Amino acid sequence: MRIKSITKNIILNEGIEHIENLPIKEFLNAVKNLNKFRVTEKIDGVNIVFGMDENGKFYTSRESKGGKRFYKESEWGKQIWITGFRAAHKALEKIFPVIKRRNLMKPGDAIEAEILFGALPNTVPYGSKSNQIILLRVFEGNPDFDIIKKALENISITIELKNVPTTNDGKTIEYEDRKYKWKISSTPQVPKSLLDKVKSNNIIKQNIKKLEEYLNQPSGIGNLTNLMVISIPLNKKPEGIGSENWKIVKEKIKIKREQIEQVLQTFKLDIKNEMLNSLVRKVASKFGPSYEEGGWIEGLVFLDTNTGKQFKLVDKTIFTEMNKFSWKIREIISASGGKKLKSLMGRIQLRMAEIIGHPRLVSGFPKQYISKFGTTDEEIINNLSKSIQNLEKTKEELVKIINYGEKVANRILDWYIKNKSKLTKTITRNNQEIVVTYDDPNLNKKTLETFAEFFSYMKNIKNKIMSANTPQEIITLFMPNPSEEVSIQGNVMEKAIPINKKLWKKAIEKAKKTFKVYPSAYANGFAVREYKRMGGKWKNVD
């Protein structure tokens, strides 16, 4: 139980460390003992959780990302990017009777999975014949994951989805019924024989030897070796050294430590590069095109089954360049996180927030900002709305900026359609060229969908502004309610709010005590899970 708990905590709350970022002792131990790890392909899909709640009811969720539970496929919403989750929900719902009949899961149990929906879920290309639900690990409870995997793996399901949003021109969204094929799979595992090749790699062995020799070399600071310099704690004075001398020595150690870390990083990257050549760069995904056809993988995940510790080996050069290229046009239109305000969507939203007198509702930390205007939703909205002196003029200015945004987006879309065949990226991997172009049907589809979602959002928000009868109704459109879960794209108007406000408040208070920073992605996710654990329920609000 403890190992399972440790593993889950590392995976969900801390992420997986890149191999080159491991402390030097851990790095050396890992490279010299690869056979003790369970090594699997790093899948470039999207995360989903499915399980059985305390009442024995089936649900899916994005709880590992702080999301709520969905008991019906329709509860996910109708945005284009949501379609994969809707279809996966329906596929898992179809095999749930098998799970229940065989007692594979009990109330409170949940499994985390990765879904590959379509030929290009994100950046890495996959096959389009069948969508994949890839079982990853236990998320909650104590089900026997190996038995579940054995029972469900290779099961194929065909489902029909109603009212699937699609676009052909990037401007309009149409709805149609579609059938989707799904297959239950597990992450492909790297054979031990391949790991043995890394262990016997002469370049890696030579680099390890040189690295260990460097660590044992004198640092030039007393009797300290380079390893001692990077290992010695600086917050505690060693015995036998006076306070004044320790201050001088400590400064020398700080300077020397930086120099040593730079050298160590060079060694690490050289060893990593050889590992990539042996394990990653000559491999294609089990779920995608062959190596000869341009198939590739993002990297590998190494799991120590005894301790639950993990690290990943990722080909950052290829993945980062491919990722930047494939998202370049989409992020001009709409982006999230630090790139949001650089996108057209972000700039339009910021300008609208400036018009109503509250730019911080879009930039900075909006939840902290609104807390200055009251303690209840009603009080906050009333106080914020005082900045709108002339409702009709404000509405006119907001609609004007939306119309401007639509005009700019149309120009970008027209340019894109005319020039997409010229937008290409070529990366050389092991003397093999990987060529990606926006003329590719899958990348083009993803790009057009982003344009269509932009126009849909603009139309939706414009209609709500034009029909608003009070300043409060305008302010509500920009309110980042702390108790809401908004989609990862930031453009979706569908939200979920907790029904039990007292429980939600307790969950937030516990999150604030547990995490140094609140709100944050991890703290928000913790609060959602804590609220659910205490029996809290959600309701959707459009």
PDB file of N, CA and C in Angstrom, residues 140-178:
ATOM      1  N   GLU A 140      -7.204   5.934  -7.622  1.00  0.00           N
ATOM      2  CA  GLU A 140      -7.791   5.962  -6.279  1.00  0.00           C
ATOM      3  C   GLU A 140      -8.199   4.561  -5.872  1.00  0.00           C
ATOM      4  N   GLY A 141      -8.313   4.350  -4.559  1.00  0.00           N
ATOM      5  CA  GLY A 141      -8.734   3.046  -4.070  1.00  0.00           C
ATOM      6  C   GLY A 141      -7.599   2.038  -4.126  1.00  0.00           C
ATOM      7  N   ASN A 142      -7.972   0.759  -4.175  1.00  0.00           N
ATOM      8  CA  ASN A 142      -6.958  -0.287  -4.167  1.00  0.00           C
ATOM      9  C   ASN A 142      -7.314  -1.448  -5.099  1.00  0.00           C
ATOM     10  N   PRO A 143      -7.691  -1.135  -6.355  1.00  0.00           N
ATOM     11  CA  PRO A 143      -7.978  -2.231  -7.278  1.00  0.00           C
ATOM     12  C   PRO A 143      -6.694  -2.906  -7.725  1.00  0.00           C
ATOM     13  N   ASP A 144      -6.796  -4.143  -8.174  1.00  0.00           N
ATOM     14  CA  ASP A 144      -5.625  -4.854  -8.695  1.00  0.00           C
ATOM     15  C   ASP A 144      -5.437  -4.446 -10.151  1.00  0.00           C
ATOM     16  N   PHE A 145      -4.476  -3.548 -10.384  1.00  0.00           N
ATOM     17  CA  PHE A 145      -4.289  -2.979 -11.715  1.00  0.00           C
ATOM     18  C   PHE A 145      -3.915  -4.042 -12.744  1.00  0.00           C
ATOM     19  N   ASP A 146      -3.071  -4.989 -12.342  1.00  0.00           N
ATOM     20  CA  ASP A 146      -2.642  -6.028 -13.284  1.00  0.00           C
ATOM     21  C   ASP A 146      -3.810  -6.879 -13.765  1.00  0.00           C
ATOM     22  N   ILE A 147      -4.719  -7.206 -12.847  1.00  0.00           N
ATOM     23  CA  ILE A 147      -5.899  -7.995 -13.224  1.00  0.00           C
ATOM     24  C   ILE A 147      -6.813  -7.189 -14.139  1.00  0.00           C
ATOM     25  N   ILE A 148      -6.997  -5.898 -13.825  1.00  0.00           N
ATOM     26  CA  ILE A 148      -7.829  -5.021 -14.664  1.00  0.00           C
ATOM     27  C   ILE A 148      -7.245  -4.922 -16.065  1.00  0.00           C
ATOM     28  N   LYS A 149      -5.933  -4.724 -16.120  1.00  0.00           N
ATOM     29  CA  LYS A 149      -5.256  -4.601 -17.413  1.00  0.00           C
ATOM     30  C   LYS A 149      -5.412  -5.883 -18.235  1.00  0.00           C
ATOM     31  N   LYS A 150      -5.230  -7.011 -17.584  1.00  0.00           N
ATOM     32  CA  LYS A 150      -5.348  -8.297 -18.272  1.00  0.00           C
ATOM     33  C   LYS A 150      -6.761  -8.524 -18.777  1.00  0.00           C
ATOM     34  N   ALA A 151      -7.763  -8.090 -17.998  1.00  0.00           N
ATOM     35  CA  ALA A 151      -9.167  -8.311 -18.366  1.00  0.00           C
ATOM     36  C   ALA A 151      -9.628  -7.383 -19.492  1.00  0.00           C
ATOM     37  N   LEU A 152      -9.091  -6.171 -19.528  1.00  0.00           N
ATOM     38  CA  LEU A 152      -9.599  -5.170 -20.472  1.00  0.00           C
ATOM     39  C   LEU A 152      -8.739  -4.984 -21.719  1.00  0.00           C
ATOM     40  N   GLU A 153      -7.459  -5.319 -21.622  1.00  0.00           N
ATOM     41  CA  GLU A 153      -6.554  -5.058 -22.735  1.00  0.00           C
ATOM     42  C   GLU A 153      -7.003  -5.773 -24.009  1.00  0.00           C
ATOM     43  N   ASN A 154      -6.918  -5.033 -25.111  1.00  0.00           N
ATOM     44  CA  ASN A 154      -7.275  -5.511 -26.463  1.00  0.00           C
ATOM     45  C   ASN A 154      -8.780  -5.582 -26.719  1.00  0.00           C
ATOM     46  N   ILE A 155      -9.595  -5.165 -25.762  1.00  0.00           N
ATOM     47  CA  ILE A 155     -11.036  -5.070 -26.020  1.00  0.00           C
ATOM     48  C   ILE A 155     -11.284  -3.936 -27.010  1.00  0.00           C
ATOM     49  N   SER A 156     -12.081  -4.188 -28.029  1.00  0.00           N
ATOM     50  CA  SER A 156     -12.442  -3.167 -29.020  1.00  0.00           C
ATOM     51  C   SER A 156     -13.901  -2.771 -28.836  1.00  0.00           C
ATOM     52  N   ILE A 157     -14.168  -1.494 -28.961  1.00  0.00           N
ATOM     53  CA  ILE A 157     -15.524  -0.973 -28.781  1.00  0.00           C
ATOM     54  C   ILE A 157     -15.824   0.019 -29.892  1.00  0.00           C
ATOM     55  N   THR A 158     -17.019  -0.045 -30.439  1.00  0.00           N
ATOM     56  CA  THR A 158     -17.488   0.963 -31.398  1.00  0.00           C
ATOM     57  C   THR A 158     -18.667   1.687 -30.773  1.00  0.00           C
ATOM     58  N   ILE A 159     -18.594   2.995 -30.764  1.00  0.00           N
ATOM     59  CA  ILE A 159     -19.684   3.789 -30.173  1.00  0.00           C
ATOM     60  C   ILE A 159     -20.166   4.827 -31.185  1.00  0.00           C
ATOM     61  N   GLU A 160     -21.369   5.303 -30.987  1.00  0.00           N
ATOM     62  CA  GLU A 160     -21.909   6.381 -31.828  1.00  0.00           C
ATOM     63  C   GLU A 160     -22.111   7.607 -30.964  1.00  0.00           C
ATOM     64  N   LEU A 161     -21.668   8.733 -31.466  1.00  0.00           N
ATOM     65  CA  LEU A 161     -21.773   9.992 -30.749  1.00  0.00           C
ATOM     66  C   LEU A 161     -22.695  10.935 -31.510  1.00  0.00           C
ATOM     67  N   LYS A 162     -23.634  11.513 -30.798  1.00  0.00           N
ATOM     68  CA  LYS A 162     -24.587  12.447 -31.395  1.00  0.00           C
ATOM     69  C   LYS A 162     -24.044  13.868 -31.343  1.00  0.00           C
ATOM     70  N   ASN A 163     -24.415  14.646 -32.337  1.00  0.00           N
ATOM     71  CA  ASN A 163     -24.091  16.084 -32.361  1.00  0.00           C
ATOM     72  C   ASN A 163     -22.597  16.367 -32.154  1.00  0.00           C
ATOM     73  N   VAL A 164     -21.788  15.776 -33.010  1.00  0.00           N
ATOM     74  CA  VAL A 164     -20.347  16.003 -32.958  1.00  0.00           C
ATOM     75  C   VAL A 164     -20.025  17.294 -33.720  1.00  0.00           C
ATOM     76  N   PRO A 165     -19.382  18.273 -33.059  1.00  0.00           N
ATOM     77  CA  PRO A 165     -19.054  19.532 -33.738  1.00  0.00           C
ATOM     78  C   PRO A 165     -17.886  19.353 -34.706  1.00  0.00           C
ATOM     79  N   THR A 166     -18.026  19.845 -35.911  1.00  0.00           N
ATOM     80  CA  THR A 166     -16.969  19.766 -36.915  1.00  0.00           C
ATOM     81  C   THR A 166     -16.909  21.076 -37.697  1.00  0.00           C
ATOM     82  N   THR A 167     -15.789  21.288 -38.348  1.00  0.00           N
ATOM     83  CA  THR A 167     -15.668  22.457 -39.221  1.00  0.00           C
ATOM     84  C   THR A 167     -14.841  22.089 -40.440  1.00  0.00           C
ATOM     85  N   ASN A 168     -15.224  22.622 -41.572  1.00  0.00           N
ATOM     86  CA  ASN A 168     -14.479  22.404 -42.814  1.00  0.00           C
ATOM     87  C   ASN A 168     -13.764  23.661 -43.285  1.00  0.00           C
ATOM     88  N   ASP A 169     -14.256  24.808 -42.811  1.00  0.00           N
ATOM     89  CA  ASP A 169     -13.710  26.078 -43.293  1.00  0.00           C
ATOM     90  C   ASP A 169     -13.044  26.918 -42.214  1.00  0.00           C
ATOM     91  N   GLY A 170     -13.128  26.481 -40.947  1.00  0.00           N
ATOM     92  CA  GLY A 170     -12.531  27.253 -39.859  1.00  0.00           C
ATOM     93  C   GLY A 170     -13.391  28.411 -39.399  1.00  0.00           C
ATOM     94  N   LYS A 171     -14.548  28.583 -40.011  1.00  0.00           N
ATOM     95  CA  LYS A 171     -15.422  29.708 -39.665  1.00  0.00           C
ATOM     96  C   LYS A 171     -16.714  29.262 -38.997  1.00  0.00           C
ATOM     97  N   THR A 172     -17.277  28.194 -39.501  1.00  0.00           N
ATOM     98  CA  THR A 172     -18.564  27.728 -38.989  1.00  0.00           C
ATOM     99  C   THR A 172     -18.426  26.330 -38.401  1.00  0.00           C
ATOM    100  N   ILE A 173     -19.230  26.055 -37.386  1.00  0.00           N
ATOM    101  CA  ILE A 173     -19.260  24.737 -36.754  1.00  0.00           C
ATOM    102  C   ILE A 173     -20.580  24.061 -37.090  1.00  0.00           C
ATOM    103  N   GLU A 174     -20.489  22.864 -37.622  1.00  0.00           N
ATOM    104  CA  GLU A 174     -21.675  22.072 -37.927  1.00  0.00           C
ATOM    105  C   GLU A 174     -21.690  20.846 -37.018  1.00  0.00           C
ATOM    106  N   TYR A 175     -22.861  20.236 -36.880  1.00  0.00           N
ATOM    107  CA  TYR A 175     -23.014  19.092 -35.982  1.00  0.00           C
ATOM    108  C   TYR A 175     -23.536  17.883 -36.738  1.00  0.00           C
ATOM    109  N   GLU A 176     -22.924  16.732 -36.463  1.00  0.00           N
ATOM    110  CA  GLU A 176     -23.352  15.500 -37.127  1.00  0.00           C
ATOM    111  C   GLU A 176     -23.109  14.313 -36.206  1.00  0.00           C
ATOM    112  N   ASP A 177     -23.753  13.190 -36.481  1.00  0.00           N
ATOM    113  CA  ASP A 177     -23.567  11.970 -35.706  1.00  0.00           C
ATOM    114  C   ASP A 177     -22.403  11.185 -36.311  1.00  0.00           C
ATOM    115  N   ARG A 178     -21.535  10.646 -35.437  1.00  0.00           N
ATOM    116  CA  ARG A 178     -20.375   9.903 -35.924  1.00  0.00           C
ATOM    117  C   ARG A 178     -20.138   8.648 -35.090  1.00  0.00           C
TER     118      ARG A 178
END
